[in-house]
XYZ file of C-alpha atoms in Angstrom:
320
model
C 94.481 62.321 86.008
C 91.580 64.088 87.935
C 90.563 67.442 87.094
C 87.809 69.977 87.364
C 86.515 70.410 83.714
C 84.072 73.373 82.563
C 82.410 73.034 79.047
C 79.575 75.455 79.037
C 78.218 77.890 81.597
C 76.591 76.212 84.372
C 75.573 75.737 88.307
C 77.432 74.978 90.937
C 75.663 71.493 91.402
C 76.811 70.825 87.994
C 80.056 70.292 88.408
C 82.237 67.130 88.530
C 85.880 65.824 88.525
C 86.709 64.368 85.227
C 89.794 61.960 84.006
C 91.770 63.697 81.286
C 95.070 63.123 80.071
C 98.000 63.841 81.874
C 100.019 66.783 80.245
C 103.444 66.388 78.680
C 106.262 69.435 78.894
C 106.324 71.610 75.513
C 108.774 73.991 74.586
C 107.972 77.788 77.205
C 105.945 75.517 79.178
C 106.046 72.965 82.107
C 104.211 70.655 83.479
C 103.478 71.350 87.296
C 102.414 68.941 90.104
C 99.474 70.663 91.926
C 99.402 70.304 95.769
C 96.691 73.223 95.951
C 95.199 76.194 94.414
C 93.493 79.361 95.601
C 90.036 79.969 94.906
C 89.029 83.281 93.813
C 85.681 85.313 92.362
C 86.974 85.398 88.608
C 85.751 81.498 88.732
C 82.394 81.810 89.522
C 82.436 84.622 86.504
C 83.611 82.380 84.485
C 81.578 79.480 85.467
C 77.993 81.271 85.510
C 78.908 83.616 82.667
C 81.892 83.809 80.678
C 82.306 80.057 79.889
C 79.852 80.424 76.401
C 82.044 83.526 75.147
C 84.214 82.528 72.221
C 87.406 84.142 74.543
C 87.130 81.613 76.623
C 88.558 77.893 75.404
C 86.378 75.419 76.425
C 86.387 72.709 77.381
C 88.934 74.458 80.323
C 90.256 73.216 83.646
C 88.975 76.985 85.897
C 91.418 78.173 88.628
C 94.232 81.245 87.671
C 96.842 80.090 90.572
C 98.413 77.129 91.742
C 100.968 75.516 93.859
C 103.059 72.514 93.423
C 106.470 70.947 91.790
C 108.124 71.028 89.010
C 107.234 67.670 87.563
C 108.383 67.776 84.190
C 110.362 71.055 82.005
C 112.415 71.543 78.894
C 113.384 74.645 80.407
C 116.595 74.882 81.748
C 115.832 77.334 84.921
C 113.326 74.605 86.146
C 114.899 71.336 87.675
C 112.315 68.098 88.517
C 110.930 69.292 92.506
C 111.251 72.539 92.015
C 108.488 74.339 94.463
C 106.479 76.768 92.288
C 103.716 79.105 92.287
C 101.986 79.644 89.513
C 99.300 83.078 88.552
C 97.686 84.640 85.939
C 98.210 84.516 82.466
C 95.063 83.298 80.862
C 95.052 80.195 83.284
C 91.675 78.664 83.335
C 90.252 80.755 80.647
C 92.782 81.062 77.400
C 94.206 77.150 78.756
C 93.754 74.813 81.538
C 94.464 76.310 84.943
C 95.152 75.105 88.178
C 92.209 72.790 89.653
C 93.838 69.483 88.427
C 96.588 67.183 89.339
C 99.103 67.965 86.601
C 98.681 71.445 84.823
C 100.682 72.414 81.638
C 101.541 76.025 82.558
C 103.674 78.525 80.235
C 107.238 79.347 82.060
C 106.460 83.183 81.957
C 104.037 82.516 84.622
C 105.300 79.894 86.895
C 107.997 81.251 89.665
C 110.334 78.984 91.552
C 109.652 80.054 95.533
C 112.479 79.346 98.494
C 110.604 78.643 101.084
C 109.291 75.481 103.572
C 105.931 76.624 104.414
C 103.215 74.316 104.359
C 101.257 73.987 100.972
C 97.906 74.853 102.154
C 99.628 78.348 103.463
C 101.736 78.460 100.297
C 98.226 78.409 98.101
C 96.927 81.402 99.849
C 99.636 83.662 98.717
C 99.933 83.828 95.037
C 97.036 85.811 93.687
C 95.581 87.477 96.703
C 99.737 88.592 97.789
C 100.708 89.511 94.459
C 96.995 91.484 94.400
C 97.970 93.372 97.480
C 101.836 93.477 96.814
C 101.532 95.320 93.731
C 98.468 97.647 94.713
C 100.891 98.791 97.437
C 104.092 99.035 95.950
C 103.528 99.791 92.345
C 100.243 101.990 92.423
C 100.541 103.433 95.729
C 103.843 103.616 95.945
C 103.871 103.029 99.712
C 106.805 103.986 101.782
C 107.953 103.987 105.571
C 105.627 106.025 107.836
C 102.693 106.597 105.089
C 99.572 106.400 106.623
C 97.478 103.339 104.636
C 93.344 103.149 104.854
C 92.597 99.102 103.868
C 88.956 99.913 102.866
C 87.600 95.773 102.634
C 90.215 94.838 105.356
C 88.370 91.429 106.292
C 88.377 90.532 102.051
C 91.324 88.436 101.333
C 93.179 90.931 99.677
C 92.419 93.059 102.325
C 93.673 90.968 104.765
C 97.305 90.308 103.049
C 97.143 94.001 102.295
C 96.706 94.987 106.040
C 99.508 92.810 106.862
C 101.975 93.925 103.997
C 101.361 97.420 104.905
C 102.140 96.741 108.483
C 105.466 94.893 107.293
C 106.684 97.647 105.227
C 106.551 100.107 107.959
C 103.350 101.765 107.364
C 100.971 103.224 109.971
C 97.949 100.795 108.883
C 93.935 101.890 109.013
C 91.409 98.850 108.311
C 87.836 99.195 108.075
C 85.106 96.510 108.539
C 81.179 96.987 108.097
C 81.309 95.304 111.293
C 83.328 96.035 114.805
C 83.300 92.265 115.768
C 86.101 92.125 112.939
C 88.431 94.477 114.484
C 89.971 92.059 116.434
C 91.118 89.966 113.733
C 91.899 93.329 111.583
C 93.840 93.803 114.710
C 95.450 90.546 114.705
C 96.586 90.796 110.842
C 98.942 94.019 112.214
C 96.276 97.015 111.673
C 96.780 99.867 114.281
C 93.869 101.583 113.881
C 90.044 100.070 112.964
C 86.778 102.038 112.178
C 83.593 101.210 111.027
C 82.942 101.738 107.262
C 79.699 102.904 106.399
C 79.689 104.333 103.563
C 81.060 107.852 104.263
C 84.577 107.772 105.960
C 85.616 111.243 105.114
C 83.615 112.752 108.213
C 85.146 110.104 110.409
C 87.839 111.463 113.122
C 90.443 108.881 112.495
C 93.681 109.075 114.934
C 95.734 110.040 111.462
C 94.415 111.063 107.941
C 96.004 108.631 105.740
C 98.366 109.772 102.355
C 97.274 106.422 100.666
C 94.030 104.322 100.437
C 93.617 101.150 99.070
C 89.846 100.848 97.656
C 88.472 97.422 97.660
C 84.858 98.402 97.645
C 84.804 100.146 93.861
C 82.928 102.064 92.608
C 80.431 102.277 95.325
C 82.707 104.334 97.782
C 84.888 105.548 95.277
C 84.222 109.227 95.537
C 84.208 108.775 99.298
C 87.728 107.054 99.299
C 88.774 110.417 97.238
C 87.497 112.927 99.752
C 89.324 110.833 102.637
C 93.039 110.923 101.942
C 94.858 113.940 102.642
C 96.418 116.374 99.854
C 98.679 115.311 98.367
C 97.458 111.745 98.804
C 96.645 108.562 96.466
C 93.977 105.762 96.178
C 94.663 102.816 94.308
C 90.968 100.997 93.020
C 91.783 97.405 93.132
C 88.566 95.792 94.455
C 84.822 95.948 93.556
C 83.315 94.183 96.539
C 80.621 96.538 96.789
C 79.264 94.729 93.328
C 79.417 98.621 91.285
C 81.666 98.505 88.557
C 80.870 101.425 86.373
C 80.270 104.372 87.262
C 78.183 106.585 84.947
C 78.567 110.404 83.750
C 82.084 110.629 85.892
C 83.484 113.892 85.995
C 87.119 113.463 86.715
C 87.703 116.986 86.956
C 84.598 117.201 89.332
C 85.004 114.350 91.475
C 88.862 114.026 91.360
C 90.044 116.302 94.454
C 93.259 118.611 93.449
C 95.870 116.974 94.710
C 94.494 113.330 95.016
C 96.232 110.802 92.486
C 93.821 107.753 91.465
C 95.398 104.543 89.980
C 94.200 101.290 89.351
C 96.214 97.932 89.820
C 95.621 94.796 87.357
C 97.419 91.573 88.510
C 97.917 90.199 85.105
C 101.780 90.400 85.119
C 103.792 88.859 88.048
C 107.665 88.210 87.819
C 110.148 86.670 89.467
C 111.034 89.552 91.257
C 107.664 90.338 92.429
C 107.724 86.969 94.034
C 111.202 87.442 95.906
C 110.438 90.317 97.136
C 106.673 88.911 98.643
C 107.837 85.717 99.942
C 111.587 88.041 101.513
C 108.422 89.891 103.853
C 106.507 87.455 104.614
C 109.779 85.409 105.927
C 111.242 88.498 107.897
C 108.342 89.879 109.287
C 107.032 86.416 110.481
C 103.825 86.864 108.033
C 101.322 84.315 107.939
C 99.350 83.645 105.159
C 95.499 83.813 105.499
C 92.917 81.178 104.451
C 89.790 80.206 106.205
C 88.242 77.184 104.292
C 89.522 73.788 102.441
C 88.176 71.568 100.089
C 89.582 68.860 98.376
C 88.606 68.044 94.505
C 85.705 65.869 95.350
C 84.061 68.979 97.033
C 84.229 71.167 94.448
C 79.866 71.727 94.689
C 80.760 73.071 98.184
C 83.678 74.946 97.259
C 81.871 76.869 94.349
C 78.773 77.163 96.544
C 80.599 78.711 99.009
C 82.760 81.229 96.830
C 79.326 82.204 94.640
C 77.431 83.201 97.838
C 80.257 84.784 99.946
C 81.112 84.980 103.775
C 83.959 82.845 103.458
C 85.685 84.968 105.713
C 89.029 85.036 103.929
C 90.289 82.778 100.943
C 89.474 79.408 99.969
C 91.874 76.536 99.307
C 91.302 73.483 96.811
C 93.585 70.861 98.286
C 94.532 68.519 94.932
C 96.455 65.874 96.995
């Protein structure tokens, strides 16, 4: 079968589709037929500089989400055709993940999804959904009529964000570097747009939002803390402004009485998580955003294009 196969740390140029053997179903794991698979950051990391480090098990298949079929399971709670998506976990880094035709993926990590959209749509929900799901329900703890600042609202987290904010009856705030993206913020089911540049607590915003999701990091951290009202919360889930440490921090200094900050890791999805995603983006007529496709024989371009950014929203391998 063809696959995407990284052995060492290398360029984009470098890469190639490979024949390796098709999996076969073991005990806690199944064997999934890839349609497509999302595209995200963590695979350039790995590709330019994680792929030498002992924790990662080369020779590895990269991509951490995937869409497809059941094709083959030991497991009773997976039939032959199931429709699956598939995040997380330690794929394409601890085993092989989802840029091939078959992948052998453990059952804590593959969810069975009821739903008839298209697979290129279907690939853009997984990680970047679950990503803004959970930053939103489970670190913001976001409720009808909170006020929500999307700070990275044109990112692709940003962008599912906006529009799972909107859906759960939030009053939504996106912010762009640029006002040629409101419309699209707009679009996505923002109410309000403004211009981020780098210092949003002096802007005069039509409502001070309770809750702020921080895609930037560390860069605008501080910022994002002196913007919310009190009491109010920001969730750091992002690092798009390419900071991720910030030195000497003072929590007590910098942390505003009355301002909760959380964090949200997307390492553990469940089967509930994935209901309750794919039960909004079926009632509140949500459609999932990707702006570039690839198949396997364009991988070059595909990494080219995720290393350098612009995309403009997420990127789709199309397997078959």
């Amino acid at each position: 079968m063809r696959a995407i196969v990284i052995n060492r740390c290398c360029k984009a140029e470098d890469l190639r589709v490979s024949d390796i053997p098709k999996p076969t179903a073991q005990p806690g794991w199944v064997v999934v037929k890839v349609f497509a698979a999302g595209m995200n950051h963590s695979e350039v990391i790995l590709r330019l500089y994680e792929a030498d480090e002992s924790y990662i098990n080369t020779p590895v298949v990269p991509g951490i989400e995937c869409v497809g079929e059941i094709e083959e399971s030991l497991d009773a709670q997976f039939q032959k055709g199931d429709r699956v998506v598939a995040l997380m976990g330690g794929m394409g880094r601890s085993f092989n993940g989802g840029d091939e035709e078959y992948a052998l993926l453990p059952v804590s990590h593959v969810f069975k999804v009821n739903t008839d959209m298209d697979w290129l749509s279907l690939a853009a929900v997984p990680e970047s959904y679950f990503t803004a799901y959970g930053s939103l329900t489970k670190a913001l703890l976001l409720k009808e009529n909170d006020t929500l600042l999307v700070r990275g609202a044109t990112s692709t987290i940003g962008q599912a964000a906006v529009q799972l904010g909107k859906a759960s009856g939030a009053y939504v705030i996106g912010t762009s570097r640029k006002e040629s993206a409101f419309e699209k913020i707009k679009a996505l089911g923002a109410d309000e747009c403004t211009i981020d540049d780098g210092e949003l607590s002096t802007k005069q915003l039509q409502r001070k939002p309770n809750k702020l999701l921080e895609l930037i990091g560390a860069k605008t951290l501080f910022d994002s803390l002196r913007t919310v009202t009190r009491p109010g919360i920001v969730c750091n889930t992002g690092n798009l402004g390419g900071e991720y440490v910030i030195r000497n921090f003072d929590p007590i200094k910098y942390v505003p009485s009355g301002v909760w900050l959380t964090g949200f890791h997307s390492n553990f999805p469940t089967q509930e998580d994935m209901n309750n995603i794919f039960s909004l983006i079926k009632n509140h007529h949500i459609k999932p955003q990707y702006n570039k496709v690839f198949t396997l024989n364009q991988i070059v371009e595909a990494h080219t294009l995720l290393e350098k950014g612009g995309a403009g929203g997420k990127i789709i391998l199309k397997i078959r």
